[in-house]
PDB file of C-alpha atoms in Angstrom:
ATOM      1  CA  UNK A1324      38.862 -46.282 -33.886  1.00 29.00           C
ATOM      2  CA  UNK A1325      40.854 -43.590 -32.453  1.00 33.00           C
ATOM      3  CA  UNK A1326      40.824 -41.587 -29.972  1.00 34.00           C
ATOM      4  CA  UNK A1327      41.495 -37.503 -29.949  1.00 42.00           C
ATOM      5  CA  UNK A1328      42.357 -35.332 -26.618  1.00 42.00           C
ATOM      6  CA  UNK A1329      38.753 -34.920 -25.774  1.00 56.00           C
ATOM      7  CA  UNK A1330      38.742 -38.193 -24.927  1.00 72.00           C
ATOM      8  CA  UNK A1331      36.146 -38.774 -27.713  1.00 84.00           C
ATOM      9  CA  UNK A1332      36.142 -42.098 -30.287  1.00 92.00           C
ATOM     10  CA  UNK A1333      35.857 -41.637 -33.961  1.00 95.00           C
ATOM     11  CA  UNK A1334      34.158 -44.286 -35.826  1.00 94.00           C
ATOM     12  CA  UNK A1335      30.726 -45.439 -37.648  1.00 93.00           C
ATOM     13  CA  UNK A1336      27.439 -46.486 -35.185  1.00 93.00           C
ATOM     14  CA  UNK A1337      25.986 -49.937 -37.286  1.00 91.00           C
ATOM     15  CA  UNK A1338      22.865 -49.301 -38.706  1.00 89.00           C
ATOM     16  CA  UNK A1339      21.540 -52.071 -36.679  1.00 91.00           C
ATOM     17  CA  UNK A1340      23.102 -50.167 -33.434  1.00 92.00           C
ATOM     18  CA  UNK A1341      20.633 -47.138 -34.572  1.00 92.00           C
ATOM     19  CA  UNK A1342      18.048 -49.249 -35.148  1.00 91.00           C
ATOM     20  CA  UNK A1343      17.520 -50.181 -31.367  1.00 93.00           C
ATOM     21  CA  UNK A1344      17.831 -46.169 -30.169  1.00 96.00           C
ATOM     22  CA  UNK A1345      15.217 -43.561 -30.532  1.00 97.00           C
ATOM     23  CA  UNK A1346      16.652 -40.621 -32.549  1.00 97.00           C
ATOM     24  CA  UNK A1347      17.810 -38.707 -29.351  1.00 98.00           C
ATOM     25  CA  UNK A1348      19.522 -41.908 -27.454  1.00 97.00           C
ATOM     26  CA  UNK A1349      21.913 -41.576 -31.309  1.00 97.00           C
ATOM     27  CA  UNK A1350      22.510 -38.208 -30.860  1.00 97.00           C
ATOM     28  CA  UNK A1351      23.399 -38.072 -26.505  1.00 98.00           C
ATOM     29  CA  UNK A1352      25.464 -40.669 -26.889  1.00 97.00           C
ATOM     30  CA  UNK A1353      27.153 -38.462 -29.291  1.00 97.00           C
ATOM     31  CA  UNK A1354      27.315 -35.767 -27.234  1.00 97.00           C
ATOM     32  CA  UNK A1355      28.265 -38.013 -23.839  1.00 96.00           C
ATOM     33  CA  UNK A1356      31.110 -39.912 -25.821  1.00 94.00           C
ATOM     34  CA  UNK A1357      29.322 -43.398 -25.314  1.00 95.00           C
ATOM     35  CA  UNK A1358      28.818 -43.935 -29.085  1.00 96.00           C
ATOM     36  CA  UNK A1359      31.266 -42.564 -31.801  1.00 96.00           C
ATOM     37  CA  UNK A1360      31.640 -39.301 -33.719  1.00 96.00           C
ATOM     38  CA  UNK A1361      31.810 -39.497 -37.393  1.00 94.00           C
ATOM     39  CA  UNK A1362      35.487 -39.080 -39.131  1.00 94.00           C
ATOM     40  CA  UNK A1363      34.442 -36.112 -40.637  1.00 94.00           C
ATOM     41  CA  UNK A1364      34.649 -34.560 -36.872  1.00 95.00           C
ATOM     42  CA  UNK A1365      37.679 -35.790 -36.469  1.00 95.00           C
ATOM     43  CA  UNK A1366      38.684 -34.575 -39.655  1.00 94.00           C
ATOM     44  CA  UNK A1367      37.432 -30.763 -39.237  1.00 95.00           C
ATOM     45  CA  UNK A1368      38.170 -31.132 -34.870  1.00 95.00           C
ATOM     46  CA  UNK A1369      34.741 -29.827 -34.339  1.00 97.00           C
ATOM     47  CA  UNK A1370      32.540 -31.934 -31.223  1.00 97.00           C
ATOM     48  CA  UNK A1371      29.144 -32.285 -30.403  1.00 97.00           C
ATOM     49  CA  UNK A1372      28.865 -30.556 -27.256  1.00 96.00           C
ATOM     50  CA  UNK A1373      24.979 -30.228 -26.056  1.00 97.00           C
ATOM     51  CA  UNK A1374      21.735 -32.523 -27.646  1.00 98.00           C
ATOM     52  CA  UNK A1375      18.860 -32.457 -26.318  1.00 98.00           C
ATOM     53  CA  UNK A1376      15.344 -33.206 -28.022  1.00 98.00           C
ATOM     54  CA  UNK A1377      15.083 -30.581 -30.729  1.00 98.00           C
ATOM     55  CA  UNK A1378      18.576 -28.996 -29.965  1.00 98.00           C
ATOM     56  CA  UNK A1379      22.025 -29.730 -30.627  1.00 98.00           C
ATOM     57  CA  UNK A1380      24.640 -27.790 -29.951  1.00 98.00           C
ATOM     58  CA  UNK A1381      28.444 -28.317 -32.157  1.00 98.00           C
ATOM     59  CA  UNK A1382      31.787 -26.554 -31.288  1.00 98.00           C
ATOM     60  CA  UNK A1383      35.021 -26.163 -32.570  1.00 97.00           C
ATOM     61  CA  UNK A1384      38.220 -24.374 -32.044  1.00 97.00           C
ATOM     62  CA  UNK A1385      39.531 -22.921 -35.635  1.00 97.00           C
ATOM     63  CA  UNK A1386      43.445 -23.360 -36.422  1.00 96.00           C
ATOM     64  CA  UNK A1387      45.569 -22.679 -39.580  1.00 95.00           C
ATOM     65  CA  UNK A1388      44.271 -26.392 -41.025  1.00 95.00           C
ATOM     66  CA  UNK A1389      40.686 -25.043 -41.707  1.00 96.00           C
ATOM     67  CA  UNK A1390      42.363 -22.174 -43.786  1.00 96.00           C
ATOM     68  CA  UNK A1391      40.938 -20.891 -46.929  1.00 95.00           C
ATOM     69  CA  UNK A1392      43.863 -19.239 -49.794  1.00 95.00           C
ATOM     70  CA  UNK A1393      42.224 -15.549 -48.564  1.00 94.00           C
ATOM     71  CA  UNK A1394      43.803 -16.821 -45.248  1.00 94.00           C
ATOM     72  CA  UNK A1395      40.123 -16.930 -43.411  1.00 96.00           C
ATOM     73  CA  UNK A1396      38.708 -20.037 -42.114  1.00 97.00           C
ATOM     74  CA  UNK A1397      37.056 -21.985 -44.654  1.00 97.00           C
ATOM     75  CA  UNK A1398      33.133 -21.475 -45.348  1.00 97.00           C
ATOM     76  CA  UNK A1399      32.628 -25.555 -45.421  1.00 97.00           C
ATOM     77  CA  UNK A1400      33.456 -25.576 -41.827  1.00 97.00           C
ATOM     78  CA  UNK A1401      30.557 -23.338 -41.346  1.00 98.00           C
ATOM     79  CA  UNK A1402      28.484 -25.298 -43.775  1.00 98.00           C
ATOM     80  CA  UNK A1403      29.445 -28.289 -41.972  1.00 98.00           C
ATOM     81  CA  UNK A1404      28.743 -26.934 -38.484  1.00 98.00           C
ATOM     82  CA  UNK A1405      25.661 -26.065 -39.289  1.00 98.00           C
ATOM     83  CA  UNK A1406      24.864 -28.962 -41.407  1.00 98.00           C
ATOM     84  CA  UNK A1407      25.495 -31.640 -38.502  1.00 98.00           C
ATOM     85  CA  UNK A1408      23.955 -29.448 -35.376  1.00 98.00           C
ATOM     86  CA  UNK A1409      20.957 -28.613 -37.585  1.00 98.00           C
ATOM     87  CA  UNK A1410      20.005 -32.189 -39.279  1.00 98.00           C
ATOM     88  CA  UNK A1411      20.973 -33.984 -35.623  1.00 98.00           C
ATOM     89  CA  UNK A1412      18.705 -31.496 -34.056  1.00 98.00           C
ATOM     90  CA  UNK A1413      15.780 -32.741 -36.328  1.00 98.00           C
ATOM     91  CA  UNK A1414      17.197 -36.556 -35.624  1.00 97.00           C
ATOM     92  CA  UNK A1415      16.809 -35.914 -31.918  1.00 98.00           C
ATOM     93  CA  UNK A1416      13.037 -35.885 -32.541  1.00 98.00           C
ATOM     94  CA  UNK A1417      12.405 -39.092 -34.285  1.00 97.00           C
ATOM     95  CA  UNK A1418      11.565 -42.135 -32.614  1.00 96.00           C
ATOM     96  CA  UNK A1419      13.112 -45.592 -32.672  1.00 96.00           C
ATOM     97  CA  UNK A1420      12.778 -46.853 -36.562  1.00 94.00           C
ATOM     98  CA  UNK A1421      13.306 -44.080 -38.249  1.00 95.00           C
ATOM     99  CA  UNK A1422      16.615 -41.638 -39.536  1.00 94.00           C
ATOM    100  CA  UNK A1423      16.800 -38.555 -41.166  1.00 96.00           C
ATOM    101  CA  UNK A1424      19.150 -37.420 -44.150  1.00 96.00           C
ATOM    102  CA  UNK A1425      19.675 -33.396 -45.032  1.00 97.00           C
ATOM    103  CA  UNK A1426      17.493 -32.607 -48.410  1.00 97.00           C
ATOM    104  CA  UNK A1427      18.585 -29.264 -48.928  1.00 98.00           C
ATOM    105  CA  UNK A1428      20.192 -26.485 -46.736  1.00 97.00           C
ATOM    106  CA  UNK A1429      21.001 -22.825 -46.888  1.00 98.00           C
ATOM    107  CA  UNK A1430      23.844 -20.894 -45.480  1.00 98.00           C
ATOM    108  CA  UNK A1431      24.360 -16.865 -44.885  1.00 98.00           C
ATOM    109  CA  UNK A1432      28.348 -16.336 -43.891  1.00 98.00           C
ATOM    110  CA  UNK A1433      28.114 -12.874 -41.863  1.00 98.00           C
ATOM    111  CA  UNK A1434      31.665 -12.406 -40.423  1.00 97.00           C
ATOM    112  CA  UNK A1435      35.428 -13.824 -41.871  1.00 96.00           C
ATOM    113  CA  UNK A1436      36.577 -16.800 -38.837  1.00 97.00           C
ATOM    114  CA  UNK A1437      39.890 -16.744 -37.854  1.00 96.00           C
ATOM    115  CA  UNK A1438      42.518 -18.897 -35.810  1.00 96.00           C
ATOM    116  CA  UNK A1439      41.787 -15.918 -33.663  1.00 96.00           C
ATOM    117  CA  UNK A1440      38.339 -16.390 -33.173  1.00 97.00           C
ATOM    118  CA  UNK A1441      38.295 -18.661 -30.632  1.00 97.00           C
ATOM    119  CA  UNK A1442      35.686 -21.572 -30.017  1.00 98.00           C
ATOM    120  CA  UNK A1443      32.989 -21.260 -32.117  1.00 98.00           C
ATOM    121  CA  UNK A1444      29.101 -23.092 -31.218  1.00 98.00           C
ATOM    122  CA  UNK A1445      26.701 -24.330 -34.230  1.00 98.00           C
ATOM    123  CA  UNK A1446      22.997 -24.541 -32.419  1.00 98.00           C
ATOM    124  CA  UNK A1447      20.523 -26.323 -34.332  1.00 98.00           C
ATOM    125  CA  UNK A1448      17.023 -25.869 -33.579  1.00 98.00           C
ATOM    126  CA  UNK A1449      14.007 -27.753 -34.844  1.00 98.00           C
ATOM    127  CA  UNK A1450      10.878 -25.462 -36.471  1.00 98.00           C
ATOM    128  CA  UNK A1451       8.688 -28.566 -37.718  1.00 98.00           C
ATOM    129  CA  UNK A1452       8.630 -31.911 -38.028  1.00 96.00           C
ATOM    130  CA  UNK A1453       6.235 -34.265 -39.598  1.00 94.00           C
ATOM    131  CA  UNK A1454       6.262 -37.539 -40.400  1.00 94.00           C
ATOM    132  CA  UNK A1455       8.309 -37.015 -43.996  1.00 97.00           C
ATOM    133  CA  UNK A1456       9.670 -33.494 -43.418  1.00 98.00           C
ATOM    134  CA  UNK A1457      11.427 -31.618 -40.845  1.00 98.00           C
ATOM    135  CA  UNK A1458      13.322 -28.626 -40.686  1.00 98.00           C
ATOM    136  CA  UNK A1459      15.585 -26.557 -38.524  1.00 98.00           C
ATOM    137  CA  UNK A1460      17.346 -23.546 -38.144  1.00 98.00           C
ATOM    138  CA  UNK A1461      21.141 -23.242 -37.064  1.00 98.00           C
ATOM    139  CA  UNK A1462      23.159 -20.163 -35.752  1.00 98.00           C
ATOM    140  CA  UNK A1463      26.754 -19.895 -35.596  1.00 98.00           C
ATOM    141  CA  UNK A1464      28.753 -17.464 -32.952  1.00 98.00           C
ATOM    142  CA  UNK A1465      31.673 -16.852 -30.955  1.00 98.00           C
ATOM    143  CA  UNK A1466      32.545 -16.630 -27.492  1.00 97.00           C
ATOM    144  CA  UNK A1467      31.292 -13.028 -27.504  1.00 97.00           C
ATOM    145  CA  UNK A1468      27.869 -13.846 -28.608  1.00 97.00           C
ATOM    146  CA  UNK A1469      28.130 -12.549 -32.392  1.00 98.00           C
ATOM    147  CA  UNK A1470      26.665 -14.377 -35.014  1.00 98.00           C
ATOM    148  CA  UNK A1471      29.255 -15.720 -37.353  1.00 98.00           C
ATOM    149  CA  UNK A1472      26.511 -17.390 -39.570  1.00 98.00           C
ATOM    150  CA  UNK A1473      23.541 -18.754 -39.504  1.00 98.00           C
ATOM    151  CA  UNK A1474      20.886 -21.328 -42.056  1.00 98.00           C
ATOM    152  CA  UNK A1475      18.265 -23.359 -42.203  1.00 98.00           C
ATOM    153  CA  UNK A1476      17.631 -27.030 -43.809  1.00 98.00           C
ATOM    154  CA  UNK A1477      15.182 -29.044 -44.431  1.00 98.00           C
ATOM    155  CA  UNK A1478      15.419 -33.146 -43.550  1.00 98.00           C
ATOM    156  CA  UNK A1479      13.815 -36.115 -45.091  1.00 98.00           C
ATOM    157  CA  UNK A1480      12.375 -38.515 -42.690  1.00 97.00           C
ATOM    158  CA  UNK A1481      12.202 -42.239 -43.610  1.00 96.00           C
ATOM    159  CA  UNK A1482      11.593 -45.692 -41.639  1.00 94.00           C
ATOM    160  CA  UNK A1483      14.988 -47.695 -41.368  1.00 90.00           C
TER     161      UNK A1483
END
């Protein structure tokens, strides 16, 4: 595992790890630092910042290694920003047993990103969950407020 100037740790929480903490213990601990962020944070810099049941909040600062050729910051940073703050939203709802995996999810990319942009926060928010289904929507915006994108996705729910 390594460790990145946030102070956060990168690596993989054992599926037998999950298995003793209800969906929202997972995804605190991911916010608090006490369990691991995936490599793919580490990969794209972004952090989850807030979590609370139904809510997770991601952030990330854009710099010239999320570029696109057009010289804009890549749309899969987006996608994956609101990917991981939307499906850990719905995860912060389940209950010890059970994990969630992303079935299908839509994106709508408003405004270019820049190096100059500045932080930008993902918010997921739960809008239903059952015991098989759950989905959530997820906004994307800057420091000012403006919504750089925004989506919705819908999660499988399955015993573990």
């Amino acid at each position: 595992m390594q460790h990145c100037i946030s102070s956060k740790v990168y690596g993989l929480v054992s599926p037998e790890q999950q298995k003793q903490m209800s969906g929202l213990e997972f995804v605190q601990g991911l916010a608090n630092g006490t369990l691991p962020l995936n490599s793919m944070a580490q990969t794209l810099g972004y952090d989850v910042s807030e979590a609370i049941k139904g809510r997770v909040v991601v952030t990330a600062i854009p710099d010239a290694t999320h570029l696109n050729p057009a010289g804009t910051v890549h749309g899969g940073v987006a996608a994956t920003m609101l990917d991981t703050c939307m499906g850990l939203a719905i995860h912060s709802t389940l209950e010890k047993g059970f994990g969630s995996t992303t079935l299908e999810f839509k994106i709508s990319l408003l405004r270019p990103i820049t190096p100059q942009t500045g932080l930008i926060k993902a918010e997921g928010v739960v809008l239903s969950c059952g015991r098989r289904i759950g989905t959530a929507e997820g906004r994307l915006t800057d420091q000012a407020g403006r919504l750089l994108a925004h989506g919705t996705t819908t999660c499988m729910i399955f015993a573990t």
